[in-house]
Short mmCIF file of C-alpha atoms in Angstrom, two decimals:
data_model
loop_
_atom_site.label_atom_id
_atom_site.label_comp_id
_atom_site.label_asym_id
_atom_site.label_seq_id
_atom_site.Cartn_x
_atom_site.Cartn_y
_atom_site.Cartn_z
CA MET I 1 24.56 -10.60 18.40
CA SER I 2 24.77 -12.93 15.42
CA ALA I 3 22.51 -14.67 12.96
CA GLN I 4 23.01 -17.88 14.91
CA SER I 5 22.11 -16.40 18.29
CA SER I 6 18.62 -15.27 17.40
CA PRO I 7 16.13 -15.80 14.55
CA HIS I 8 15.06 -12.18 14.89
CA ALA I 9 18.32 -10.31 14.49
CA SER I 10 21.61 -10.54 12.64
CA THR I 11 24.95 -8.74 12.73
CA ASN I 12 27.38 -7.93 9.97
CA ALA I 13 30.70 -6.18 10.26
CA ALA I 14 30.63 -2.80 8.60
CA ASP I 15 33.15 -0.26 7.47
CA ASP I 16 31.09 2.84 8.20
CA GLY I 17 33.18 5.49 9.84
CA GLY I 18 34.29 3.19 12.65
CA SER I 19 30.84 1.82 13.48
CA ALA I 20 30.95 -1.55 15.19
CA ALA I 21 28.26 -3.41 13.24
CA VAL I 22 25.09 -3.44 11.23
CA ILE I 23 22.30 -4.95 13.30
CA ARG I 24 19.25 -6.21 11.41
CA ILE I 25 16.04 -6.71 13.35
CA ASP I 26 12.82 -8.37 12.24
CA SER I 27 10.95 -9.04 15.50
CA PHE I 28 8.25 -6.65 16.68
CA ALA I 29 9.33 -6.39 20.32
CA ALA I 30 12.99 -5.71 19.53
CA ALA I 31 12.08 -3.25 16.77
CA ARG I 32 9.78 -1.28 19.05
CA GLU I 33 12.38 -1.24 21.80
CA VAL I 34 14.93 0.30 19.44
CA LEU I 35 12.51 2.87 18.01
CA ARG I 36 11.47 4.00 21.50
CA SER I 37 14.99 4.14 22.90
CA GLY I 38 16.63 7.42 23.83
CA ASP I 39 20.02 5.87 23.00
CA VAL I 40 19.54 5.86 19.21
CA ARG I 41 19.63 8.56 16.54
CA GLN I 42 17.90 8.88 13.19
CA ALA I 43 20.00 7.22 10.48
CA GLY I 44 17.52 6.71 7.66
CA PHE I 45 16.59 8.94 4.72
CA ASN I 46 20.22 10.05 4.24
CA ALA I 47 20.18 11.54 7.76
CA GLU I 48 23.94 11.52 8.26
CA LEU I 49 24.50 13.15 4.88
CA VAL I 50 21.96 15.86 5.75
CA HIS I 51 23.67 16.58 9.08
CA ARG I 52 27.02 16.85 7.33
CA PHE I 53 25.83 19.62 4.99
CA ILE I 54 23.10 21.37 6.99
CA GLY I 55 24.28 21.04 10.57
CA PRO I 56 22.14 20.60 13.69
CA ARG I 57 20.69 24.12 13.85
CA HIS I 58 17.21 24.19 12.33
CA ALA I 59 17.67 20.77 10.74
CA PRO I 60 14.38 19.35 9.41
CA VAL I 61 12.36 17.70 12.15
CA LEU I 62 12.84 14.29 10.53
CA TYR I 63 16.58 14.56 11.20
CA GLN I 64 16.46 15.98 14.72
CA ASP I 65 16.84 13.95 17.89
CA GLY I 66 16.59 14.50 21.60
CA GLU I 67 15.32 17.76 23.07
CA PRO I 68 15.32 19.82 19.82
CA HIS I 69 13.18 17.16 18.13
CA GLN I 70 10.81 16.95 21.10
CA LYS I 71 10.35 20.72 21.18
CA GLN I 72 9.65 20.94 17.46
CA ARG I 73 7.20 18.03 17.55
CA SER I 74 5.39 19.61 20.50
CA ALA I 75 5.22 22.97 18.72
CA THR I 76 3.73 21.48 15.54
CA ALA I 77 1.45 18.92 17.22
CA ARG I 78 -1.47 21.35 16.97
CA PHE I 79 -1.59 20.79 13.21
CA PHE I 80 -2.35 17.08 13.70
CA THR I 81 -4.75 16.96 16.66
CA PRO I 82 -7.83 14.73 16.27
CA ARG I 83 -10.09 17.80 16.37
CA VAL I 84 -8.22 19.57 13.59
CA VAL I 85 -8.08 16.44 11.44
CA ALA I 86 -11.79 15.73 11.97
CA THR I 87 -12.91 19.26 11.12
CA ARG I 88 -10.61 21.38 9.01
CA TYR I 89 -8.79 18.67 7.09
CA CYS I 90 -11.68 16.22 6.64
CA GLU I 91 -13.75 18.96 5.03
CA LEU I 92 -10.92 19.58 2.59
CA MET I 93 -10.53 15.83 1.96
CA GLU I 94 -14.26 15.44 1.27
CA ALA I 95 -14.39 18.37 -1.15
CA THR I 96 -11.19 17.43 -2.98
CA SER I 97 -12.23 13.78 -3.26
CA ARG I 98 -15.60 14.79 -4.74
CA ASP I 99 -13.87 16.94 -7.34
CA LEU I 100 -11.37 14.24 -8.27
CA VAL I 101 -14.00 11.51 -8.54
CA ALA I 102 -16.22 13.80 -10.64
CA GLN I 103 -13.31 14.53 -12.99
CA PHE I 104 -12.60 10.82 -13.27
CA CYS I 105 -16.22 9.98 -14.03
CA LYS I 106 -16.28 12.61 -16.76
CA ALA I 107 -13.04 11.39 -18.34
CA ARG I 108 -14.01 7.72 -17.69
CA ARG I 109 -10.38 6.72 -17.14
CA ALA I 110 -7.50 7.91 -14.97
CA ARG I 111 -4.36 6.77 -13.21
CA LEU I 112 -5.09 5.99 -9.59
CA ASP I 113 -1.62 7.21 -8.58
CA ASP I 114 -2.32 10.60 -10.20
CA LEU I 115 -5.63 10.97 -8.35
CA SER I 116 -4.09 9.99 -5.03
CA LEU I 117 -1.21 12.44 -5.54
CA SER I 118 -3.63 15.28 -6.25
CA LEU I 119 -5.47 14.57 -3.00
CA ALA I 120 -2.27 14.17 -0.96
CA VAL I 121 -0.85 17.42 -2.34
CA ALA I 122 -4.04 19.35 -1.56
CA VAL I 123 -4.12 18.22 2.07
CA ALA I 124 -0.40 18.44 2.79
CA ALA I 125 -0.20 21.86 1.10
CA ASP I 126 -2.89 23.17 3.44
CA ILE I 127 -1.07 21.83 6.52
CA ILE I 128 2.30 23.18 5.37
CA GLY I 129 0.97 26.48 4.04
CA LEU I 130 1.76 26.00 0.34
CA THR I 131 -1.48 27.58 -0.81
CA ASP I 132 -0.25 30.56 -2.84
CA SER I 133 0.44 28.83 -6.15
CA PRO I 134 -1.74 26.75 -8.52
CA ARG I 135 -2.20 23.33 -6.93
CA ASP I 136 -2.06 21.30 -10.16
CA ALA I 137 1.20 22.94 -11.22
CA MET I 138 2.70 22.33 -7.78
CA ALA I 139 1.62 18.68 -7.90
CA ALA I 140 3.34 18.30 -11.27
CA ARG I 141 6.54 19.87 -9.93
CA LEU I 142 6.53 17.65 -6.86
CA ASN I 143 5.80 14.59 -8.97
CA ARG I 144 8.89 15.32 -11.06
CA PHE I 145 10.88 15.89 -7.89
CA PHE I 146 9.82 12.64 -6.21
CA SER I 147 10.14 10.65 -9.44
CA ALA I 148 13.68 11.80 -10.24
CA PRO I 149 15.70 8.81 -11.57
CA VAL I 150 18.57 7.42 -9.53
CA GLY I 151 20.78 5.34 -11.83
CA LYS I 152 24.44 4.48 -11.41
CA GLY I 153 27.74 5.85 -12.59
CA ALA I 154 29.43 9.23 -12.26
CA ILE I 155 27.73 10.85 -15.27
CA VAL I 156 24.26 9.68 -14.26
CA THR I 157 24.85 10.78 -10.67
CA LEU I 158 26.00 14.22 -11.81
CA ARG I 159 23.04 14.58 -14.16
CA ASN I 160 20.59 13.58 -11.46
CA ALA I 161 22.19 16.01 -9.02
CA VAL I 162 21.90 18.89 -11.50
CA PHE I 163 18.29 18.14 -12.38
CA GLY I 164 17.50 17.61 -8.71
CA GLN I 165 18.78 21.08 -7.92
CA LEU I 166 16.72 22.54 -10.76
CA ARG I 167 13.58 20.81 -9.49
CA THR I 168 14.26 22.06 -5.98
CA LEU I 169 14.78 25.59 -7.28
CA ALA I 170 11.52 25.44 -9.24
CA PHE I 171 9.63 24.25 -6.17
CA TYR I 172 11.11 27.06 -4.12
CA TRP I 173 10.56 29.81 -6.70
CA PHE I 174 7.00 28.96 -7.71
CA ASP I 175 5.58 27.44 -4.52
CA VAL I 176 7.58 28.03 -1.33
CA ARG I 177 8.69 31.62 -1.99
CA PRO I 178 5.14 32.96 -2.66
CA ALA I 179 3.89 31.18 0.47
CA ILE I 180 6.67 32.67 2.62
CA ARG I 181 5.92 36.16 1.33
CA ALA I 182 2.21 35.76 2.01
CA ARG I 183 2.82 34.47 5.57
CA ARG I 184 5.19 37.30 6.36
CA ARG I 185 2.38 39.70 5.53
CA ARG I 186 -0.35 37.68 7.20
CA PRO I 187 0.54 34.61 9.31
CA ARG I 188 -1.88 31.68 9.35
CA GLU I 189 -2.28 28.48 11.32
CA ASP I 190 0.17 26.43 9.26
CA LEU I 191 3.72 25.13 9.31
CA ILE I 192 5.36 27.93 7.31
CA SER I 193 3.92 30.59 9.62
CA HIS I 194 5.24 28.65 12.60
CA LEU I 195 8.72 28.33 11.07
CA LEU I 196 8.85 32.05 10.29
CA ALA I 197 7.94 32.82 13.90
CA GLU I 198 10.81 30.54 14.99
CA GLY I 199 13.29 32.50 12.87
CA TYR I 200 13.86 29.96 10.11
CA SER I 201 15.52 31.20 6.92
CA ASP I 202 13.99 30.72 3.48
CA ARG I 203 16.43 27.89 2.78
CA GLU I 204 15.56 26.13 6.01
CA ILE I 205 11.85 26.51 5.31
CA LEU I 206 12.36 25.03 1.84
CA THR I 207 14.11 22.02 3.35
CA GLU I 208 11.32 21.54 5.88
CA CYS I 209 8.68 21.84 3.13
CA LEU I 210 10.44 19.12 1.13
CA THR I 211 10.62 16.92 4.23
CA TYR I 212 6.93 17.32 5.07
CA GLY I 213 6.09 17.06 1.38
CA ALA I 214 7.80 13.69 1.08
CA ALA I 215 6.06 12.43 4.21
CA GLY I 216 2.63 13.94 3.57
CA MET I 217 2.44 13.64 -0.19
CA ALA I 218 4.66 10.86 -1.51
CA THR I 219 4.01 8.16 1.10
CA THR I 220 0.28 8.90 1.38
CA ARG I 221 0.01 8.60 -2.39
CA GLU I 222 1.49 5.09 -2.31
CA PHE I 223 -0.68 4.02 0.62
CA ILE I 224 -3.90 5.06 -1.14
CA VAL I 225 -2.93 3.17 -4.30
CA MET I 226 -2.00 0.04 -2.34
CA ALA I 227 -5.22 0.13 -0.32
CA GLY I 228 -7.18 0.64 -3.53
CA LEU I 229 -5.52 -2.42 -5.09
CA ARG I 230 -6.50 -4.55 -2.11
CA LEU I 231 -10.11 -3.43 -2.43
CA PHE I 232 -10.13 -4.12 -6.18
CA GLU I 233 -8.73 -7.61 -5.60
CA ASP I 234 -11.15 -8.66 -2.85
CA ASP I 235 -14.87 -8.15 -3.53
CA ALA I 236 -15.86 -9.17 0.00
CA LEU I 237 -13.38 -6.75 1.55
CA ARG I 238 -14.58 -3.98 -0.75
CA ALA I 239 -18.22 -4.61 0.16
CA ARG I 240 -17.36 -4.60 3.84
CA PHE I 241 -15.38 -1.37 3.45
CA LEU I 242 -18.32 0.39 1.77
CA THR I 243 -20.81 -0.67 4.45
CA ALA I 244 -18.52 -0.10 7.43
CA ASP I 245 -18.59 2.86 9.79
CA GLU I 246 -15.54 5.10 10.10
CA PRO I 247 -13.70 3.15 12.85
CA GLU I 248 -14.08 -0.11 10.93
CA ARG I 249 -12.89 1.48 7.68
CA MET I 250 -9.83 2.72 9.55
CA THR I 251 -9.20 -0.79 10.90
CA ILE I 252 -9.38 -2.26 7.40
CA LEU I 253 -6.93 0.33 6.08
CA GLU I 254 -4.53 -0.19 8.98
CA GLU I 255 -4.59 -3.94 8.36
CA VAL I 256 -3.66 -3.31 4.73
CA LEU I 257 -0.86 -1.05 5.89
CA ARG I 258 0.35 -3.64 8.39
CA LEU I 259 0.92 -6.06 5.53
CA GLU I 260 2.12 -3.43 3.06
CA PRO I 261 4.07 -0.75 4.97
CA VAL I 262 5.06 2.00 2.56
CA VAL I 263 8.51 2.34 4.17
CA SER I 264 9.93 -1.14 4.59
CA THR I 265 13.12 -0.31 6.51
CA LEU I 266 13.81 2.14 9.33
CA LYS I 267 17.37 2.88 10.39
CA ARG I 268 18.83 4.09 13.66
CA ARG I 269 22.39 4.50 14.94
CA THR I 270 23.23 3.81 18.57
CA ALA I 271 24.68 6.83 20.39
CA CYS I 272 26.10 4.62 23.14
CA PRO I 273 26.12 0.91 24.01
CA MET I 274 22.50 -0.23 24.09
CA THR I 275 20.95 -3.16 25.88
CA LEU I 276 18.40 -4.93 23.68
CA HIS I 277 16.03 -7.65 24.82
CA THR I 278 15.50 -10.34 22.16
CA ASP I 279 14.14 -13.87 22.11
CA ALA I 280 17.70 -15.05 22.60
CA GLY I 281 18.08 -13.01 25.78
CA VAL I 282 19.67 -9.70 26.69
CA THR I 283 22.26 -8.43 24.21
CA THR I 284 24.39 -5.29 24.15
CA ILE I 285 24.64 -3.44 20.85
CA PRO I 286 27.94 -1.52 20.55
CA ALA I 287 27.96 2.26 20.22
CA ARG I 288 27.84 3.65 16.67
CA SER I 289 26.16 0.49 15.37
CA LEU I 290 23.70 0.91 12.52
CA VAL I 291 20.38 -0.77 13.33
CA GLU I 292 18.19 -1.69 10.35
CA ILE I 293 14.61 -2.58 11.21
CA ASP I 294 12.62 -4.70 8.77
CA ILE I 295 9.16 -3.21 9.26
CA GLY I 296 7.38 -5.73 7.04
CA ALA I 297 8.83 -8.67 8.97
CA ALA I 298 8.17 -7.06 12.36
CA ASN I 299 4.54 -6.44 11.37
CA ARG I 300 4.20 -10.13 10.51
CA ASP I 301 5.64 -11.26 13.83
CA GLU I 302 3.00 -13.62 15.23
CA ALA I 303 3.75 -12.41 18.76
CA ALA I 304 2.30 -9.02 17.81
CA ALA I 305 0.01 -9.68 14.85
CA GLY I 306 -1.58 -12.86 16.14
CA VAL I 307 -2.29 -16.07 14.28
CA CYS I 308 -1.92 -16.24 10.49
CA PRO I 309 0.06 -12.98 10.41
CA HIS I 310 0.56 -13.10 6.62
CA GLN I 311 -3.17 -12.95 5.91
CA LEU I 312 -5.27 -9.80 5.69
CA ASP I 313 -7.71 -10.02 8.59
CA PRO I 314 -9.33 -6.82 9.90
CA ASP I 315 -10.77 -8.81 12.81
CA ARG I 316 -7.45 -10.04 14.17
CA VAL I 317 -6.82 -9.59 17.88
CA ARG I 318 -3.84 -7.41 18.73
CA PRO I 319 -2.13 -6.39 21.96
CA ALA I 320 -3.98 -3.75 23.94
CA LYS I 321 -3.06 -0.09 23.32
CA GLY I 322 -1.25 -1.00 20.10
CA SER I 323 -1.82 0.47 16.65
CA ALA I 324 -3.65 -1.81 14.22
CA SER I 325 -0.96 -1.04 11.63
CA LEU I 326 1.73 -1.96 14.21
CA LEU I 327 5.00 -0.27 13.12
CA SER I 328 3.92 0.99 9.69
CA PHE I 329 3.89 4.60 10.92
CA GLY I 330 7.04 4.01 12.96
CA ASP I 331 7.16 4.26 16.75
CA GLY I 332 8.79 6.30 19.47
CA PRO I 333 9.87 9.93 19.02
CA HIS I 334 9.88 9.73 15.23
CA ARG I 335 6.47 8.12 14.80
CA CYS I 336 4.72 9.77 11.87
CA PRO I 337 2.69 12.72 13.23
CA GLY I 338 0.38 12.65 10.21
CA ALA I 339 -0.82 9.07 10.64
CA ALA I 340 -4.43 10.13 11.28
CA VAL I 341 -4.30 12.48 8.29
CA ALA I 342 -3.17 9.71 5.93
CA LEU I 343 -5.78 7.26 7.21
CA HIS I 344 -8.61 9.78 6.86
CA GLU I 345 -7.48 10.71 3.34
CA ALA I 346 -7.49 7.09 2.23
CA ALA I 347 -10.82 6.34 3.93
CA ILE I 348 -12.65 9.33 2.49
CA PHE I 349 -11.27 9.14 -1.04
CA LEU I 350 -11.59 5.36 -1.48
CA ASP I 351 -15.10 5.39 -0.03
CA GLN I 352 -16.18 7.84 -2.74
CA LEU I 353 -14.19 6.22 -5.55
CA MET I 354 -15.29 2.64 -4.86
CA ARG I 355 -18.96 3.67 -5.16
CA VAL I 356 -18.60 4.70 -8.81
CA PRO I 357 -20.83 2.37 -10.89
CA GLY I 358 -18.87 0.22 -13.31
CA LEU I 359 -15.50 1.02 -11.72
CA LYS I 360 -12.75 -1.35 -12.87
CA LEU I 361 -9.01 -1.71 -12.51
CA GLU I 362 -7.82 -1.90 -16.12
CA ARG I 363 -4.09 -2.10 -15.44
CA ARG I 364 -2.14 -2.97 -12.33
CA PRO I 365 0.68 -0.61 -11.36
CA THR I 366 4.37 -1.20 -11.73
CA LYS I 367 6.22 -1.41 -8.42
CA THR I 368 9.70 -0.06 -7.73
CA ILE I 369 11.64 0.69 -4.54
CA ASN I 370 12.87 4.17 -3.70
CA PRO I 371 16.51 3.81 -2.56
CA VAL I 372 16.34 6.78 -0.16
CA SER I 373 13.13 5.95 1.70
CA SER I 374 13.27 2.16 1.18
CA GLY I 375 9.61 2.53 0.27
CA TYR I 376 7.63 1.18 -2.66
CA GLU I 377 6.38 3.35 -5.51
CA LEU I 378 3.30 2.29 -7.47
CA ARG I 379 2.83 3.83 -10.92
CA ASP I 380 0.45 3.61 -13.88
CA ALA I 381 -2.48 1.97 -12.09
CA MET I 382 -5.21 2.61 -14.67
CA ILE I 383 -8.83 2.69 -13.53
CA VAL I 384 -11.82 3.03 -15.84
CA VAL I 385 -15.59 3.31 -15.78
CA GLY I 386 -16.63 0.07 -17.49
#
């Protein structure tokens, strides 16, 4: 496959442990075919580095593939069922959102990214089982962990590694360790209790908590801020959001996410030669090839998004049985299990926040890209009561 053979994929030679190529895909159909294939393995989020140091046994679910991944996803699916989300978690989202909006109204100014992180931490902590330490202190620790600088050069890399280990140790000592001890005494319906029952060690539980924390806290935080920005920028969309019923609010949020996927690139490595169907015809991708999927481009593919794919249109017609956000939550075995949780969080919190009289966006956030997740990070979005 080459850049000349198809407008939707390109190939570059790569020196990556003997891999044949780097395949870049930006069409929806080809991207979904790769993500749903049983012939590919997770390659994003430093997956190959994680496997090198942790090994396959009890690897975090994000880095598992095949039968072990399927078993773990099936075992934890009960934490994300529509009934559980609509009852247990929505009650928590409602209560936490009320508290956060009340605090904001009293202070009359706040950073939207701080408010969204507090909500995301509260919900994810309940799902994971991190409920035996002060929530605000845990949110601050996780914020420092997720915001750790990257930089370049040997000294900077060493410094970041040392401070990263210290942040991980602090998270374990003050948050994960108390939760593990409490669940050993009295198991609950949460992830840590499940992992203990499966025989996971404290170290393995810590790794899983960080994995779910990044997915349930960090990415949800960015999504809420981005959706909030879209509502601030478009008065008609904001008015429609506030008068809509729940399904329509979800559709609006998914349309925002289609255009602004938090994670812009997903990576997979082919385990064997793979046949891929593209606009240019049938092509075989060599074994060990790295496939990089441009989620933003695939979501704007007119074949999937419909006409005017670069415009925000909650009323657009999409293929039957497809998600309104298309590939923003991924697809196939590794599709985000907490998609409904994130959407409900954003819908509930923004519905309450946007009703505050005199609410204004005083300062737009800065936007950077996280090199590990390939996702955007929005910081210092200041909102005020006018």
